[in-house]
Tab-separated table of C-alpha atoms in Angstrom:
chain	number	residue	atom	x	y	z
A	498	MET	CA	89.661	-57.497	-141.887
A	499	ALA	CA	91.147	-56.159	-145.139
A	500	ARG	CA	89.500	-57.468	-148.282
A	501	ARG	CA	90.197	-56.639	-151.860
A	502	THR	CA	88.415	-57.421	-155.073
A	503	THR	CA	90.224	-58.863	-158.063
A	504	ASP	CA	89.701	-57.933	-161.737
A	505	THR	CA	87.362	-60.906	-162.050
A	506	GLY	CA	85.196	-59.674	-159.192
A	507	ALA	CA	86.392	-62.262	-156.672
A	508	GLU	CA	86.821	-61.081	-153.105
A	509	LEU	CA	90.282	-61.918	-151.769
A	510	ILE	CA	91.271	-62.177	-148.092
A	511	GLU	CA	95.039	-62.387	-147.689
A	512	PRO	CA	96.612	-64.713	-145.068
A	513	ASP	CA	97.664	-61.758	-142.916
A	514	ASP	CA	94.033	-60.715	-142.714
A	515	TYR	CA	92.489	-63.819	-141.187
A	516	PRO	CA	93.443	-65.875	-138.107
A	517	GLN	CA	96.211	-68.403	-138.795
A	518	MET	CA	96.515	-71.853	-137.258
A	519	VAL	CA	99.747	-70.865	-135.509
A	520	SER	CA	101.365	-67.535	-134.786
A	521	LYS	CA	104.424	-66.483	-136.754
A	522	ARG	CA	106.624	-67.106	-133.744
A	523	ASP	CA	105.229	-70.637	-133.227
A	524	GLY	CA	105.419	-71.236	-136.977
A	525	LEU	CA	109.199	-71.507	-136.847
A	526	ARG	CA	109.065	-74.044	-134.023
A	527	CYS	CA	106.326	-75.967	-135.833
A	528	MET	CA	108.431	-76.268	-138.979
A	529	GLN	CA	111.407	-77.466	-136.958
A	530	THR	CA	109.175	-80.067	-135.290
A	531	LEU	CA	107.745	-81.281	-138.598
A	532	GLN	CA	111.235	-81.671	-140.068
A	533	SER	CA	112.810	-83.226	-136.977
A	534	GLY	CA	114.309	-86.728	-137.160
A	535	ARG	CA	113.300	-87.331	-133.541
A	536	VAL	CA	109.664	-86.615	-134.361
A	537	ALA	CA	109.802	-88.758	-137.519
A	538	LEU	CA	111.077	-91.682	-135.454
A	539	LYS	CA	108.408	-91.090	-132.801
A	540	ALA	CA	105.713	-91.082	-135.479
A	541	LYS	CA	107.099	-94.219	-137.132
A	542	THR	CA	107.160	-96.040	-133.792
A	543	ALA	CA	103.626	-94.881	-133.000
A	544	MET	CA	102.344	-96.134	-136.343
A	545	ALA	CA	104.196	-99.448	-136.017
A	546	SER	CA	102.471	-100.072	-132.682
A	547	TYR	CA	99.147	-100.182	-134.554
A	548	THR	CA	100.298	-102.751	-137.125
A	549	PRO	CA	99.012	-105.885	-135.311
A	550	MET	CA	95.602	-104.253	-134.724
A	551	LEU	CA	95.382	-103.195	-138.376
A	552	ARG	CA	96.443	-106.640	-139.542
A	553	ASP	CA	93.560	-108.208	-137.576
A	554	ALA	CA	91.186	-105.626	-139.031
A	555	ILE	CA	92.333	-106.384	-142.590
A	556	MET	CA	91.796	-110.115	-142.066
A	557	GLU	CA	88.244	-109.376	-140.876
A	558	TYR	CA	87.662	-107.187	-143.933
A	559	VAL	CA	88.933	-109.990	-146.174
A	560	GLU	CA	86.409	-112.415	-144.694
A	561	SER	CA	83.620	-109.859	-145.206
A	562	LEU	CA	84.810	-109.267	-148.757
A	563	GLU	CA	84.566	-112.962	-149.576
A	564	GLU	CA	81.090	-113.105	-148.017
A	565	ALA	CA	79.915	-110.068	-149.983
A	566	GLY	CA	79.668	-112.152	-153.177
A	567	THR	CA	77.748	-110.265	-155.858
A	568	ASP	CA	76.744	-107.350	-153.641
A	569	LEU	CA	78.914	-104.894	-155.586
A	570	GLN	CA	78.224	-101.926	-153.366
A	571	ARG	CA	79.436	-103.893	-150.370
A	572	VAL	CA	82.420	-105.262	-152.286
A	573	PHE	CA	83.435	-101.718	-153.228
A	574	ALA	CA	83.055	-100.409	-149.662
A	575	ILE	CA	85.104	-103.236	-148.140
A	576	ALA	CA	87.756	-103.152	-150.864
A	577	HIS	CA	88.113	-99.460	-150.136
A	578	GLU	CA	88.758	-100.092	-146.454
A	579	ILE	CA	91.392	-102.691	-147.371
A	580	ARG	CA	92.966	-100.280	-149.826
A	581	ASN	CA	93.061	-97.589	-147.119
A	582	PHE	CA	94.793	-99.657	-144.446
A	583	ALA	CA	96.581	-102.625	-145.954
A	584	GLU	CA	99.875	-100.825	-146.404
A	585	ASN	CA	99.787	-99.518	-142.821
A	586	ALA	CA	99.184	-103.140	-141.760
A	587	GLY	CA	102.231	-104.332	-143.705
A	588	MET	CA	100.031	-105.932	-146.384
A	589	ALA	CA	101.049	-103.851	-149.361
A	590	THR	CA	100.159	-106.370	-152.078
A	591	ALA	CA	96.598	-106.806	-150.824
A	592	GLY	CA	96.333	-103.015	-150.735
A	593	ARG	CA	97.514	-102.600	-154.306
A	594	VAL	CA	95.073	-105.204	-155.637
A	595	ALA	CA	92.245	-103.587	-153.661
A	596	GLU	CA	93.189	-100.210	-155.119
A	597	ASN	CA	93.029	-101.635	-158.618
A	598	LEU	CA	89.576	-103.077	-157.950
A	599	CYS	CA	88.309	-99.786	-156.525
A	600	ARG	CA	89.624	-97.825	-159.484
A	601	TYR	CA	87.965	-100.216	-161.922
A	602	MET	CA	84.583	-100.110	-160.150
A	603	ASP	CA	84.698	-96.354	-159.619
A	604	GLU	CA	85.552	-95.588	-163.241
A	605	MET	CA	82.937	-97.997	-164.611
A	606	GLU	CA	80.309	-96.307	-162.481
A	607	ARG	CA	81.470	-92.905	-163.660
A	608	VAL	CA	81.101	-93.859	-167.329
A	609	LYS	CA	77.830	-95.685	-166.518
A	610	LYS	CA	79.031	-99.076	-167.779
A	611	PRO	CA	78.293	-102.411	-166.069
A	612	VAL	CA	80.972	-103.958	-163.901
A	613	ASP	CA	82.224	-107.381	-165.069
A	614	PRO	CA	81.593	-109.816	-162.152
A	615	ALA	CA	84.514	-112.010	-163.307
A	616	ILE	CA	86.966	-109.135	-162.882
A	617	VAL	CA	85.554	-108.434	-159.427
A	618	ALA	CA	85.808	-112.112	-158.438
A	619	LEU	CA	89.410	-112.327	-159.662
A	620	HIS	CA	90.366	-109.296	-157.588
A	621	VAL	CA	88.573	-110.555	-154.481
A	622	ALA	CA	90.403	-113.892	-154.741
A	623	ALA	CA	93.743	-112.125	-155.267
A	624	ILE	CA	93.185	-109.804	-152.293
A	625	ALA	CA	92.333	-112.762	-150.042
A	626	ARG	CA	95.317	-114.772	-151.247
A	627	ALA	CA	97.730	-111.851	-150.861
A	628	ALA	CA	96.418	-110.923	-147.399
A	629	ARG	CA	96.690	-114.501	-146.115
A	630	ALA	CA	100.172	-114.938	-147.599
A	631	GLU	CA	101.305	-111.639	-146.061
A	632	GLU	CA	99.721	-112.629	-142.741
A	633	ASP	CA	101.540	-115.987	-142.906
A	634	ASP	CA	104.793	-114.247	-143.839
A	635	ALA	CA	104.452	-111.894	-140.903
A	636	LYS	CA	103.625	-114.742	-138.507
A	637	MET	CA	106.501	-116.788	-139.895
A	638	GLY	CA	108.762	-113.761	-139.511
A	639	ASP	CA	107.676	-113.352	-135.874
A	640	VAL	CA	108.279	-117.045	-135.134
A	641	VAL	CA	111.701	-117.097	-136.822
A	642	SER	CA	112.696	-113.869	-135.098
A	643	ALA	CA	111.569	-115.140	-131.658
A	644	GLU	CA	113.338	-118.502	-132.123
A	645	LEU	CA	116.597	-116.895	-133.261
A	646	ASN	CA	116.362	-114.470	-130.370
A	647	ALA	CA	115.913	-117.376	-127.907
A	648	LEU	CA	118.825	-119.269	-129.513
A	649	VAL	CA	121.161	-116.279	-129.240
A	650	ARG	CA	120.136	-115.654	-125.631
A	651	ARG	CA	120.761	-119.323	-124.763
A	652	ARG	CA	124.167	-119.364	-126.462
A	653	LEU	CA	125.175	-116.081	-124.844
A	654	ASN	CA	124.054	-117.489	-121.518
A	655	ASP	CA	126.157	-120.630	-122.128
A	656	ALA	CA	129.120	-118.399	-122.937
A	657	GLY	CA	128.705	-116.627	-119.619
A	658	VAL	CA	127.469	-113.356	-121.102
A	659	ARG	CA	124.963	-111.729	-118.772
B	200	MET	CA	112.197	-76.639	-126.487
B	201	SER	CA	108.465	-76.804	-127.183
B	202	ASP	CA	107.091	-78.287	-130.391
B	203	GLY	CA	105.074	-75.207	-131.353
B	204	PHE	CA	101.904	-77.279	-131.634
B	205	GLU	CA	101.194	-77.887	-127.947
B	206	TYR	CA	98.460	-75.240	-127.677
B	207	LEU	CA	96.659	-76.386	-130.797
B	208	LYS	CA	93.272	-78.070	-130.708
B	209	ALA	CA	92.510	-80.593	-133.423
B	210	LEU	CA	89.353	-82.301	-134.566
B	211	ILE	CA	89.309	-85.653	-136.372
B	212	VAL	CA	86.116	-86.452	-138.286
B	213	GLU	CA	86.396	-90.024	-139.481
B	214	ASP	CA	84.036	-92.999	-139.384
B	215	ASN	CA	86.755	-95.636	-139.116
B	216	SER	CA	88.068	-96.075	-135.581
B	217	HIS	CA	91.402	-97.525	-136.788
B	218	MET	CA	92.061	-94.458	-138.889
B	219	ARG	CA	91.096	-92.174	-135.988
B	220	SER	CA	93.628	-93.979	-133.787
B	221	LEU	CA	96.382	-93.642	-136.396
B	222	LEU	CA	95.694	-89.957	-136.916
B	223	ARG	CA	95.599	-89.289	-133.186
B	224	ALA	CA	98.947	-91.076	-132.761
B	225	LEU	CA	100.513	-88.998	-135.533
B	226	LEU	CA	99.177	-85.729	-134.133
B	227	ASN	CA	100.432	-86.735	-130.676
B	228	SER	CA	103.900	-87.268	-132.106
B	229	ILE	CA	104.150	-83.598	-133.122
B	230	GLY	CA	102.850	-82.447	-129.756
B	231	ILE	CA	99.119	-82.002	-130.390
B	232	THR	CA	97.322	-83.634	-127.495
B	233	ASP	CA	94.026	-81.721	-127.353
B	234	ILE	CA	92.207	-83.801	-129.950
B	235	ALA	CA	88.465	-84.242	-130.316
B	236	GLU	CA	86.980	-87.002	-132.440
B	237	ALA	CA	83.709	-87.419	-134.323
B	238	SER	CA	82.576	-90.411	-136.357
B	239	GLN	CA	80.602	-88.456	-138.978
B	240	GLY	CA	80.030	-84.945	-140.281
B	241	LYS	CA	77.003	-83.979	-138.149
B	242	ALA	CA	78.758	-84.926	-134.932
B	243	GLY	CA	81.801	-83.131	-136.319
B	244	ILE	CA	79.843	-79.895	-136.591
B	245	GLU	CA	78.651	-80.172	-133.000
B	246	THR	CA	82.206	-80.793	-131.836
B	247	LEU	CA	83.438	-77.915	-133.969
B	248	ARG	CA	81.028	-75.561	-132.190
B	249	LEU	CA	81.946	-76.852	-128.739
B	250	ARG	CA	85.709	-77.230	-129.100
B	251	ARG	CA	86.643	-74.570	-131.680
B	252	PRO	CA	89.577	-76.525	-133.129
B	253	ASP	CA	92.543	-74.887	-134.865
B	254	LEU	CA	92.944	-77.768	-137.316
B	255	VAL	CA	90.441	-80.228	-138.765
B	256	LEU	CA	91.198	-83.594	-140.333
B	257	THR	CA	88.190	-85.104	-142.056
B	258	ASP	CA	87.478	-88.204	-144.069
B	259	LEU	CA	85.675	-87.747	-147.380
B	260	ALA	CA	83.309	-90.732	-147.475
B	261	MET	CA	81.108	-90.976	-144.384
B	262	LYS	CA	77.493	-91.891	-143.827
B	263	GLN	CA	74.874	-89.272	-142.799
B	264	MET	CA	77.102	-86.281	-143.583
B	265	ASP	CA	80.249	-86.760	-145.641
B	266	GLY	CA	83.440	-84.724	-145.606
B	267	LEU	CA	82.374	-82.563	-148.550
B	268	GLU	CA	79.113	-81.506	-146.911
B	269	PHE	CA	80.954	-80.962	-143.642
B	270	THR	CA	83.533	-78.748	-145.366
B	271	ARG	CA	80.845	-76.732	-147.178
B	272	TYR	CA	79.132	-76.135	-143.836
B	273	VAL	CA	82.357	-74.972	-142.187
B	274	ARG	CA	83.163	-72.593	-145.024
B	275	ASN	CA	79.707	-71.219	-145.808
B	276	ASP	CA	77.196	-71.607	-143.006
B	277	PRO	CA	76.442	-68.387	-141.099
B	278	ASN	CA	76.624	-70.407	-137.871
B	279	SER	CA	80.064	-71.790	-138.641
B	280	PRO	CA	82.372	-70.935	-135.728
B	281	ASN	CA	85.452	-70.535	-137.948
B	282	PRO	CA	85.105	-70.506	-141.757
B	283	PHE	CA	88.885	-70.101	-142.078
B	284	VAL	CA	89.901	-73.192	-140.108
B	285	PRO	CA	92.393	-75.351	-142.068
B	286	ILE	CA	90.761	-78.575	-143.243
B	287	ILE	CA	92.837	-81.548	-144.348
B	288	MET	CA	90.643	-84.025	-146.184
B	289	ILE	CA	91.829	-87.610	-145.971
B	290	THR	CA	90.545	-89.910	-148.639
B	291	GLY	CA	91.098	-93.130	-150.478
B	292	HIS	CA	89.156	-91.640	-153.410
B	293	THR	CA	92.055	-90.052	-155.266
B	294	GLU	CA	90.528	-90.034	-158.740
B	295	LYS	CA	90.593	-86.625	-160.432
B	296	HIS	CA	86.846	-85.959	-160.127
B	297	HIS	CA	86.913	-86.646	-156.375
B	298	VAL	CA	89.917	-84.374	-155.921
B	299	GLU	CA	88.171	-81.574	-157.819
B	300	GLU	CA	85.039	-82.038	-155.727
B	301	ALA	CA	87.070	-81.734	-152.525
B	302	ARG	CA	88.880	-78.659	-153.809
B	303	ASP	CA	85.598	-77.027	-154.793
B	304	ALA	CA	84.103	-77.747	-151.365
B	305	GLY	CA	86.885	-75.624	-149.845
B	306	VAL	CA	89.381	-78.056	-148.346
B	307	THR	CA	92.808	-76.680	-147.547
B	308	GLU	CA	94.832	-79.818	-148.207
B	309	LEU	CA	94.117	-83.310	-149.467
B	310	LEU	CA	95.812	-86.402	-148.042
B	311	ALA	CA	95.573	-89.762	-149.775
B	312	LYS	CA	95.122	-93.030	-147.907
B	313	PRO	CA	97.051	-95.072	-146.965
B	314	ILE	CA	98.436	-92.311	-144.791
B	315	THR	CA	102.072	-91.902	-143.825
B	316	ALA	CA	103.582	-89.631	-141.215
B	317	ALA	CA	105.636	-87.837	-143.871
B	318	ASN	CA	102.567	-87.098	-145.990
B	319	LEU	CA	100.497	-85.809	-143.088
B	320	PHE	CA	103.363	-83.665	-141.806
B	321	SER	CA	103.958	-82.202	-145.259
B	322	ARG	CA	100.296	-81.117	-145.452
B	323	ILE	CA	100.513	-79.502	-142.018
B	324	ALA	CA	103.781	-77.825	-143.075
B	325	GLU	CA	102.007	-76.352	-146.123
B	326	ILE	CA	99.381	-74.819	-143.838
B	327	VAL	CA	102.027	-73.369	-141.515
B	328	GLU	CA	104.511	-72.276	-144.146
B	329	ARG	CA	102.375	-71.250	-147.107
B	330	PRO	CA	98.933	-70.173	-145.955
B	331	ARG	CA	96.704	-69.331	-148.892
B	332	ALA	CA	94.451	-66.362	-149.419
B	333	PHE	CA	90.722	-66.994	-149.041
B	334	VAL	CA	88.469	-66.289	-151.983
B	335	ARG	CA	84.770	-65.523	-152.249
B	336	CYS	CA	83.705	-66.006	-155.826
B	337	GLY	CA	80.209	-66.927	-156.992
B	338	ASP	CA	79.072	-69.765	-154.743
B	339	TYR	CA	82.611	-70.613	-153.599
B	340	PHE	CA	84.235	-69.565	-150.359
B	341	GLY	CA	87.517	-71.151	-149.336
B	342	PRO	CA	91.260	-71.207	-149.889
B	343	ASP	CA	92.439	-69.866	-153.233
B	344	ARG	CA	92.220	-72.872	-155.561
B	345	ARG	CA	95.128	-71.663	-157.659
B	346	ARG	CA	98.334	-72.646	-155.890
B	347	HIS	CA	100.805	-69.814	-156.013
B	348	ARG	CA	103.057	-67.819	-153.779
B	349	THR	CA	100.983	-65.178	-152.011
B	350	GLU	CA	102.697	-61.879	-152.735
B	351	GLY	CA	102.774	-59.475	-149.854
B	352	TYR	CA	102.322	-62.132	-147.165
B	353	LYS	CA	104.469	-61.058	-144.239
B	354	GLY	CA	105.066	-64.517	-142.780
B	355	PRO	CA	108.821	-64.657	-142.220
B	356	TRP	CA	109.334	-68.444	-142.171
B	357	ARG	CA	108.901	-69.289	-145.823
B	358	ARG	CA	112.502	-70.033	-146.646
B	359	ALA	CA	115.376	-71.251	-144.527
B	360	GLU	CA	117.111	-67.877	-144.771
B	361	ASP	CA	113.953	-66.138	-143.572
B	362	MET	CA	114.145	-68.061	-140.320
B	363	GLU	CA	117.237	-66.065	-139.342
B	364	ASP	CA	115.036	-62.982	-139.070
B	365	VAL	CA	112.559	-64.547	-136.672
B	366	GLU	CA	112.857	-63.780	-132.990
B	367	VAL	CA	112.261	-66.888	-130.932
B	368	GLY	CA	111.469	-66.251	-127.306
């Protein structure tokens, strides 16, 4: 393995001198795969299939968050989980509020200042409200979509369309 | 035509089962099917020894052994099976000091939560397309922390026009 030393005394190992994740020949195919529309669609579909599961998980986190009360360590940990997943669950607003709360708590800890419980409580309430509204919106969307679908099928059936 | 990734082995080190499922699904979509999972750093090290993955995705914040400690082990421990393995650290902690900590531990790429397919794929593309030199300097061993084009690297797939020179069997 070829190594060289820089002016600053650092030892440098160039990419050609250590094992790469993929060979040069496979590298071309890999790049084509990563940029392919077919693969992007496959990935989007795969992620969408997890949305209902993630939505349930977020609702459980929200309940835990409300129960956490003044246990700030727990509040931070749960808010972080919500921040990590809410957008993937289609609950973007809850995720953004959770992110704001995490940033506030993290920065206050970094500068060794006490966290204001009122700010935490406001965020927790906003996360819960946003998550429930987004859950209701999604459920309402599912119901409306299913009913319209049934209506169209019935009318098409009446019109003799098979 | 094959995806190019089908012979790759991946390891996901992540304490949240939902995130593991999402990551597995995304890796599957680019053709990686040989995927091992661990729920924290210590188990990740065991799996690393047993499975010898080509790509590691790790969370930052985990109990027992976090992603930083895990990465330091992979890069520096004499028993590490592959100190050069690409490590993508996935984290919700995107504040500057956390990012610097991850960089100094020796991660290859950082991916912020919430994850998207495009973001994960762009990190993998960086590893494939622009591999970085490794540096040993003081107590640091890992990818060059200064992002720049590596002069002299013979990889032919950097730019679109380079691809014309590659023989594909």
